[in-house]
XYZ file of C-alpha atoms in Angstrom:
551
model
C 97.999 36.380 -88.334
C 99.996 38.570 -90.749
C 102.723 37.031 -92.887
C 104.943 40.048 -92.284
C 106.464 41.806 -89.280
C 103.500 44.107 -88.785
C 104.422 47.145 -86.682
C 101.681 49.587 -87.710
C 98.946 48.719 -85.234
C 98.010 52.363 -84.572
C 96.773 52.438 -88.184
C 94.863 49.168 -88.005
C 95.194 45.621 -86.756
C 94.415 42.247 -88.226
C 91.238 40.580 -86.949
C 91.344 38.377 -83.875
C 90.614 34.754 -84.886
C 87.893 34.557 -82.237
C 86.348 37.705 -83.739
C 86.365 36.134 -87.203
C 84.610 33.086 -85.768
C 82.039 35.280 -84.013
C 81.334 37.295 -87.182
C 81.007 34.115 -89.244
C 78.634 32.617 -86.694
C 76.546 35.806 -86.732
C 76.221 35.615 -90.513
C 75.545 31.899 -90.582
C 73.422 31.268 -87.468
C 72.415 34.626 -85.948
C 71.454 36.392 -89.167
C 68.126 37.784 -87.978
C 67.336 41.479 -87.886
C 67.493 42.573 -84.232
C 64.448 44.796 -84.838
C 62.314 41.798 -85.892
C 59.934 40.356 -83.303
C 60.232 36.715 -84.332
C 62.612 34.196 -82.772
C 65.521 34.797 -85.156
C 65.227 38.523 -84.509
C 65.251 37.880 -80.768
C 68.460 35.838 -81.088
C 70.132 38.719 -82.933
C 68.770 41.229 -80.418
C 70.196 39.205 -77.551
C 73.624 39.200 -79.227
C 73.391 42.956 -79.774
C 72.515 43.786 -76.187
C 74.966 41.273 -74.741
C 77.778 42.980 -76.652
C 76.561 46.409 -75.546
C 76.512 45.297 -71.911
C 80.020 43.904 -72.215
C 81.254 47.149 -73.767
C 79.581 49.145 -71.011
C 81.477 47.108 -68.412
C 84.839 47.474 -70.179
C 84.434 51.240 -70.618
C 82.736 51.954 -67.286
C 79.749 53.562 -68.992
C 77.438 53.499 -65.952
C 74.171 55.244 -66.777
C 75.596 56.791 -69.935
C 74.508 55.800 -73.428
C 76.509 53.596 -75.791
C 75.602 53.359 -79.470
C 77.213 51.197 -82.141
C 78.536 53.151 -85.120
C 80.554 52.484 -88.261
C 83.701 53.751 -86.561
C 85.377 56.717 -84.920
C 84.794 59.187 -87.763
C 81.036 58.716 -87.528
C 81.254 58.970 -83.755
C 83.183 62.239 -83.975
C 80.736 63.677 -86.513
C 77.779 62.730 -84.320
C 79.340 64.200 -81.185
C 80.325 67.453 -82.908
C 76.883 67.845 -84.501
C 75.211 67.190 -81.140
C 77.383 69.715 -79.313
C 77.100 72.441 -81.950
C 73.336 72.086 -82.180
C 73.203 72.713 -78.426
C 75.667 75.606 -78.527
C 73.811 77.409 -81.295
C 74.923 80.509 -83.191
C 77.292 83.151 -81.862
C 75.653 85.208 -79.091
C 77.146 88.028 -77.001
C 78.277 87.057 -73.511
C 78.316 83.323 -74.267
C 81.153 80.867 -74.843
C 81.783 80.950 -78.575
C 85.040 79.113 -79.102
C 85.416 75.600 -80.435
C 88.747 74.516 -78.953
C 90.637 71.431 -80.111
C 94.099 70.119 -79.347
C 96.642 71.136 -81.979
C 97.688 67.482 -82.312
C 94.172 66.073 -82.696
C 93.401 63.669 -85.495
C 92.310 65.712 -88.522
C 88.829 64.218 -88.288
C 88.116 66.493 -85.310
C 88.980 70.000 -86.630
C 87.545 69.112 -90.031
C 84.276 68.019 -88.407
C 84.195 71.241 -86.372
C 84.760 73.348 -89.464
C 82.215 71.381 -91.496
C 79.314 71.519 -89.057
C 80.072 75.090 -87.986
C 79.696 76.080 -91.642
C 76.707 73.847 -92.426
C 74.784 75.064 -89.387
C 75.803 78.670 -90.053
C 76.910 79.229 -86.464
C 79.863 81.543 -87.059
C 81.754 80.178 -84.054
C 85.509 80.577 -83.729
C 87.833 77.556 -83.990
C 90.981 77.634 -81.885
C 93.821 75.103 -81.790
C 95.010 74.570 -78.219
C 98.833 74.638 -78.235
C 100.925 71.774 -76.957
C 104.394 71.737 -75.430
C 107.458 70.040 -76.930
C 106.486 66.834 -75.117
C 103.076 66.791 -76.819
C 101.121 67.666 -73.673
C 98.413 70.324 -73.852
C 99.254 73.829 -72.675
C 97.054 73.852 -69.581
C 97.687 77.515 -68.762
C 96.377 78.528 -72.164
C 93.413 76.216 -71.695
C 92.622 77.819 -68.333
C 92.694 81.248 -69.978
C 90.447 80.087 -72.809
C 87.839 78.152 -70.815
C 85.560 81.149 -70.079
C 85.101 81.538 -73.843
C 84.942 77.826 -74.729
C 81.705 76.131 -75.758
C 83.207 72.810 -76.893
C 86.570 71.310 -75.966
C 88.027 68.450 -78.030
C 91.063 66.507 -76.843
C 92.325 62.964 -77.362
C 93.154 60.299 -74.801
C 96.346 59.289 -76.627
C 97.889 60.590 -79.825
C 97.856 58.250 -82.801
C 101.197 59.471 -84.210
C 103.369 59.908 -81.123
C 101.537 57.800 -78.556
C 101.585 60.703 -76.074
C 98.974 60.112 -73.360
C 97.040 63.280 -72.529
C 96.691 64.401 -68.932
C 92.919 64.039 -68.919
C 92.768 64.285 -65.133
C 94.408 67.725 -65.199
C 92.095 68.897 -67.981
C 89.090 67.697 -66.002
C 90.286 69.543 -62.894
C 90.471 72.765 -64.888
C 86.933 72.276 -66.204
C 85.571 71.595 -62.722
C 87.492 74.373 -60.950
C 86.396 76.905 -63.552
C 82.796 75.749 -63.338
C 82.955 75.499 -67.122
C 79.822 74.562 -69.013
C 81.868 73.590 -72.061
C 81.025 70.233 -73.571
C 83.990 67.845 -73.703
C 84.739 65.412 -76.524
C 87.595 62.954 -75.961
C 88.851 60.870 -78.889
C 89.420 57.472 -77.258
C 90.382 55.546 -80.395
C 93.928 54.753 -79.263
C 92.839 54.212 -75.659
C 90.746 51.078 -76.117
C 92.630 48.134 -74.631
C 95.662 50.306 -73.807
C 94.379 52.592 -71.051
C 92.068 52.093 -68.096
C 88.747 53.805 -68.775
C 85.987 54.658 -66.300
C 83.791 57.033 -68.249
C 80.946 57.218 -65.724
C 83.232 58.861 -63.162
C 84.653 61.394 -65.617
C 83.535 64.768 -66.908
C 83.678 63.467 -70.503
C 80.518 64.087 -72.535
C 81.379 62.206 -75.740
C 83.902 59.459 -76.457
C 84.199 57.721 -79.863
C 85.864 54.326 -80.350
C 86.915 52.286 -83.395
C 86.998 48.492 -83.435
C 89.681 47.997 -86.086
C 92.322 49.546 -83.829
C 91.970 46.539 -81.508
C 91.568 43.394 -83.630
C 87.931 43.871 -84.657
C 86.954 44.364 -88.325
C 86.761 47.745 -90.002
C 83.315 49.278 -90.094
C 82.336 48.869 -86.437
C 82.758 51.355 -83.622
C 81.048 52.834 -80.587
C 80.076 56.251 -79.287
C 79.689 56.979 -75.579
C 77.351 59.834 -74.628
C 77.129 60.988 -71.012
C 73.590 60.956 -69.668
C 72.239 64.471 -69.938
C 74.663 65.557 -72.664
C 72.975 67.128 -75.699
C 72.396 64.707 -78.543
C 71.309 65.037 -82.155
C 71.310 61.862 -84.293
C 73.525 61.989 -87.345
C 71.584 59.066 -88.829
C 67.800 59.344 -88.757
C 65.351 56.741 -89.963
C 64.242 53.540 -88.325
C 65.101 54.590 -84.795
C 67.577 51.798 -84.084
C 70.021 52.101 -81.174
C 67.346 53.737 -79.053
C 67.058 56.533 -81.605
C 70.753 57.414 -81.278
C 71.758 55.915 -84.629
C 69.255 54.679 -87.186
C 70.037 51.947 -89.692
C 70.073 48.175 -89.397
C 72.931 47.259 -87.123
C 76.134 45.680 -88.435
C 75.625 42.417 -86.601
C 78.752 40.565 -87.853
C 80.861 43.550 -86.829
C 79.124 43.815 -83.457
C 79.606 40.096 -82.829
C 83.301 40.389 -83.703
C 83.705 43.397 -81.427
C 82.004 41.435 -78.670
C 84.609 38.690 -79.012
C 87.406 41.258 -78.696
C 85.783 42.801 -75.625
C 85.382 39.334 -74.107
C 89.088 38.716 -74.640
C 89.829 42.034 -72.916
C 87.695 41.056 -69.942
C 89.145 37.566 -69.715
C 92.666 38.938 -69.635
C 94.477 35.909 -71.047
C 94.607 36.906 -74.745
C 96.321 40.271 -74.943
C 99.737 41.198 -73.603
C 99.830 43.159 -70.354
C 100.957 46.780 -70.239
C 104.170 45.660 -68.557
C 104.856 43.127 -71.308
C 104.110 45.672 -74.025
C 106.459 48.146 -72.378
C 109.147 45.479 -72.354
C 108.646 44.811 -76.066
C 108.761 48.526 -76.827
C 111.983 48.902 -74.815
C 113.500 46.005 -76.746
C 112.598 47.657 -80.053
C 113.966 50.971 -78.795
C 117.316 49.376 -77.969
C 117.497 47.811 -81.425
C 116.747 51.144 -83.075
C 119.424 52.890 -81.029
C 121.911 50.194 -81.975
C 120.997 50.353 -85.659
C 120.923 54.155 -85.848
C 123.283 55.661 -83.231
C 122.122 59.236 -83.953
C 118.408 58.464 -83.700
C 116.084 60.934 -81.968
C 112.783 59.899 -80.427
C 110.131 62.547 -80.970
C 108.197 62.119 -77.729
C 109.245 61.185 -74.171
C 108.621 57.470 -73.865
C 107.559 57.717 -70.216
C 104.575 59.819 -71.338
C 103.573 57.558 -74.230
C 101.523 54.432 -74.732
C 103.636 51.294 -74.272
C 102.922 50.440 -77.895
C 104.277 53.416 -79.830
C 107.679 54.726 -80.938
C 108.024 57.822 -83.119
C 111.565 58.623 -84.245
C 113.726 60.451 -86.766
C 117.218 59.659 -88.051
C 119.505 62.466 -89.238
C 120.366 62.146 -92.898
C 117.563 59.734 -93.735
C 114.149 60.743 -94.996
C 111.102 58.896 -93.753
C 110.598 57.545 -97.283
C 114.082 56.046 -97.351
C 113.572 54.425 -93.958
C 110.091 53.150 -94.820
C 111.223 51.724 -98.152
C 114.157 49.814 -96.661
C 112.226 48.582 -93.624
C 109.364 47.506 -95.877
C 111.779 45.595 -98.094
C 112.923 43.715 -95.002
C 109.318 42.789 -94.185
C 108.777 45.446 -91.482
C 105.498 47.306 -91.862
C 105.752 50.764 -90.277
C 104.449 54.208 -91.265
C 105.382 57.865 -91.376
C 102.414 58.912 -89.246
C 98.645 58.749 -89.506
C 97.396 56.315 -92.152
C 94.774 58.909 -93.120
C 97.573 61.283 -94.181
C 99.989 58.725 -95.618
C 99.261 59.652 -99.239
C 100.085 63.322 -98.633
C 103.790 64.179 -98.874
C 103.888 66.766 -96.099
C 105.609 67.242 -92.748
C 103.807 65.833 -89.718
C 101.461 68.512 -88.407
C 101.541 66.760 -85.023
C 105.306 67.168 -84.715
C 105.111 70.712 -86.103
C 102.602 71.578 -83.370
C 105.144 70.288 -80.838
C 107.646 72.778 -82.222
C 110.118 70.191 -83.501
C 112.637 71.193 -86.195
C 111.833 70.612 -89.840
C 114.277 67.738 -90.306
C 112.385 65.778 -87.642
C 108.883 66.635 -88.868
C 109.755 65.529 -92.402
C 111.694 62.374 -91.523
C 109.578 60.884 -88.728
C 108.714 57.192 -88.657
C 106.091 55.622 -86.419
C 106.453 52.096 -85.135
C 103.429 50.732 -83.245
C 102.831 47.261 -81.868
C 99.548 45.665 -80.920
C 98.451 43.780 -77.849
C 98.768 40.449 -79.692
C 102.450 40.933 -80.466
C 104.592 37.899 -79.664
C 108.156 37.684 -78.305
C 109.167 35.828 -81.475
C 107.880 38.617 -83.697
C 109.644 41.271 -81.631
C 112.906 39.303 -81.814
C 112.565 38.983 -85.588
C 111.701 42.671 -85.941
C 114.729 43.687 -83.891
C 117.004 41.531 -86.048
C 115.554 43.092 -89.206
C 116.006 46.606 -87.796
C 119.658 45.928 -87.011
C 120.233 44.558 -90.509
C 118.545 47.564 -92.140
C 120.661 49.895 -90.035
C 123.832 48.164 -91.154
C 122.779 48.378 -94.808
C 121.941 52.062 -94.593
C 125.130 52.883 -92.713
C 127.188 51.054 -95.306
C 125.466 52.700 -98.257
C 124.566 56.229 -97.231
C 124.597 56.814 -93.479
C 125.536 59.065 -91.733
C 124.918 62.064 -93.953
C 123.711 65.605 -93.685
C 119.936 65.595 -94.154
C 119.129 66.197 -97.785
C 116.470 65.142 -100.279
C 116.814 61.730 -101.846
C 117.293 61.214 -105.591
C 114.795 63.166 -107.633
C 112.027 61.057 -109.055
C 112.391 60.430 -112.763
C 110.034 62.692 -114.737
C 107.123 61.083 -116.499
C 107.775 61.643 -120.206
C 105.108 62.851 -122.601
C 105.065 59.876 -124.935
C 102.940 56.987 -126.069
C 104.101 55.041 -123.045
C 103.129 57.848 -120.695
C 99.749 58.290 -122.376
C 98.962 54.591 -122.138
C 100.623 53.122 -119.021
C 98.494 49.998 -119.324
C 100.363 49.078 -122.505
C 103.555 48.727 -120.460
C 102.019 46.815 -117.573
C 102.115 43.123 -116.780
C 99.822 41.659 -114.152
C 101.330 38.983 -111.922
C 99.056 36.470 -113.656
C 100.620 37.456 -117.000
C 104.248 37.405 -115.906
C 104.819 33.670 -116.333
C 103.385 33.707 -119.853
C 105.560 36.681 -120.830
C 108.733 35.116 -119.439
C 107.953 31.777 -121.079
C 107.576 33.574 -124.407
C 110.779 35.604 -123.835
C 113.366 33.280 -122.215
C 116.129 35.897 -122.693
C 114.209 38.548 -120.772
C 116.010 40.426 -118.012
C 114.268 40.957 -114.663
C 115.296 44.315 -113.166
C 114.661 45.546 -109.608
C 114.505 49.353 -109.824
C 114.444 49.905 -106.056
C 117.390 51.561 -104.333
C 120.311 49.306 -103.413
C 119.499 49.179 -99.694
C 115.953 48.012 -100.431
C 117.181 45.356 -102.827
C 119.668 44.037 -100.280
C 117.199 44.241 -97.381
C 114.839 41.931 -99.276
C 117.650 39.495 -100.112
C 117.043 40.266 -103.770
C 114.321 38.873 -106.001
C 114.361 35.361 -107.406
C 111.383 34.563 -109.625
C 111.599 31.030 -110.924
C 114.745 30.878 -113.058
C 115.072 34.654 -113.176
C 117.280 36.428 -110.630
C 116.685 40.156 -110.704
C 119.560 42.534 -111.195
C 119.421 45.789 -109.244
C 119.417 49.000 -111.279
C 117.791 51.796 -109.221
C 115.477 54.200 -110.983
C 117.681 57.084 -109.842
C 120.601 55.732 -111.908
C 118.521 55.654 -115.084
C 118.778 59.437 -115.273
C 122.090 59.972 -113.448
C 124.082 57.056 -114.895
C 122.521 55.744 -118.144
C 125.660 53.749 -119.067
C 125.079 51.499 -116.059
C 121.817 50.372 -117.602
C 123.255 49.794 -121.062
C 126.219 47.880 -119.646
C 124.115 45.525 -117.517
C 121.189 44.990 -119.891
C 120.979 44.073 -123.524
C 119.022 46.412 -125.767
C 117.764 43.427 -127.758
C 116.432 41.594 -124.690
C 113.025 42.323 -123.198
C 113.137 44.013 -119.804
C 110.708 43.332 -116.965
C 110.915 46.003 -114.259
C 109.696 45.574 -110.689
C 109.632 47.657 -107.515
C 107.584 47.707 -104.324
C 104.397 49.406 -105.544
C 104.777 49.585 -109.318
C 105.225 53.368 -109.374
C 108.983 53.515 -109.851
C 108.961 50.603 -112.277
C 106.334 52.417 -114.388
C 108.452 55.570 -114.441
C 111.488 53.568 -115.533
C 109.462 51.722 -118.199
C 108.140 55.004 -119.596
C 111.632 56.501 -119.776
C 113.059 53.439 -121.510
C 110.105 53.298 -123.899
C 110.680 56.936 -124.790
C 114.317 56.103 -125.472
C 113.272 53.473 -127.999
C 113.312 50.296 -125.904
C 110.072 48.770 -127.210
C 110.398 45.467 -125.340
C 110.018 46.877 -121.851
C 107.313 45.991 -119.346
C 106.781 46.600 -115.657
C 104.908 44.531 -113.073
C 101.729 46.367 -112.139
C 101.251 46.790 -108.385
C 104.820 45.723 -107.691
C 105.959 43.333 -105.014
C 103.130 44.426 -102.719
C 100.631 42.594 -104.942
C 102.751 39.539 -105.642
C 100.996 36.187 -105.199
C 102.042 34.345 -102.086
C 102.595 30.619 -102.184
C 99.262 28.838 -102.366
C 97.399 32.002 -103.349
C 95.156 31.623 -106.359
C 95.892 33.845 -109.339
C 93.255 34.724 -111.924
C 94.330 33.487 -115.367
C 95.506 36.205 -117.735
C 93.595 34.813 -120.715
C 90.309 33.005 -121.069
C 91.666 30.295 -123.343
C 92.111 26.911 -121.715
C 95.669 26.589 -122.995
C 96.921 29.853 -121.547
C 94.987 29.246 -118.349
C 96.690 25.886 -117.960
C 100.103 27.418 -118.632
C 99.473 30.165 -116.101
C 98.238 27.768 -113.422
C 101.186 25.450 -113.953
C 103.661 28.304 -113.809
C 102.116 29.718 -110.644
C 102.256 26.343 -108.941
C 105.918 25.918 -109.818
C 107.017 29.508 -109.207
C 108.592 30.608 -105.969
C 109.010 34.275 -105.311
C 111.853 34.429 -102.861
C 111.640 37.857 -101.320
C 110.526 39.210 -98.010
C 110.067 42.682 -99.445
């Protein structure tokens, strides 16, 4: 179970304890190669096929094929390759369009573009528009179907939680007598939507285990019987020739435990319970941010997902403050989190720029507890009060400009300014007059109840004030005292350290990796020096140190 208030389950989930046990047992007792003919191989083979049979029951596979993969991306690549190999190059009088929903996960259009180019097919890619509610434009789809060779849609959107009207799409395909192949990304559907693939028109459906409490690196691909298929992985012929390579047996065993929990029905929260939790979180958000706007109609979304924007607050500001309070949320797809860009999903829905650039996604998992939801709601209310008191409401505008990275010795050699957590105790012991400085914004500092590291209580001097109000730094710190700077990730503290170093403050350090990499109580820390004396000092300091922050 996570130590934080984890509300980013659409990105990934922690691993179900029963799945950890199953994976451990597979490594310890069922370690045979399922392709081997001896007894240990037979034990592994039985586990493999038992898990496949369970998955087939959960997904309603019928006489379709189900292959284990490394995850959804591999499944999508395999499905796209299979479909495009069957479609072949552009030919007159034949469907030539590769149509995908404009809000699809980027893995789909990028796979279409990649294999279209690699195979030299020259087919045309078209993004199917969606309405403001995130639903596909079915009239446009009907007009495009005569020209469509492959249609790619998703069961539920990973950013907004909008559930696609797959039944309506299927009716269009059937009524038009379309021969288009149909790929449906079912990653967010597993465990959240009823699936009966054998009675659908779906040709390919990829799944990913880590979205539902299985480990990363295990997934499944459904292929309708009779649908074209070309293996992405060729070699030993495993998985009935669908996917070569020795199977990931620990991952398969773990996935089997998750599927068993789904079948049993007494482990995961019901849809009604999840909807109740989501409604509770929605009420807290509305109370904390009276001008909040939800970016998709909740009655058309999964009962696990909320996507919202707050006027006057960027997504970064919201994420930073919520993270400081122990709430783990995101600004959209985890695959795009490192790219500072508006949400293409919300742009496709035609939402205004202030909403596409300030959106926050909150997503709960099926193992969420009432206690965690209560605690999350309390934290949301507190963060709202802090932001209202400090800077809300405002007209939407960019936050403080990031301090420039100076061209200096400090900038050229950031490692010289860095302290690892394992080195911090030694540095502070050697510099008892050192000043610990939290360079996060004030709301973040307050949301985390400040930072207390042993005898050192951090003062809060935001990075933004280092350039806008230098006297504040000089008044609250002593130029002769060493400074130790800390923030959430280590990025802002490095910028501040470089600026101070350039200004002549030689005794300045920052904590590498920030609060995100801090040692938790009881967590072992690698000694900073190989000498027995320093190792003993470090170990003693770690045992006695308490880092009192929920950031």
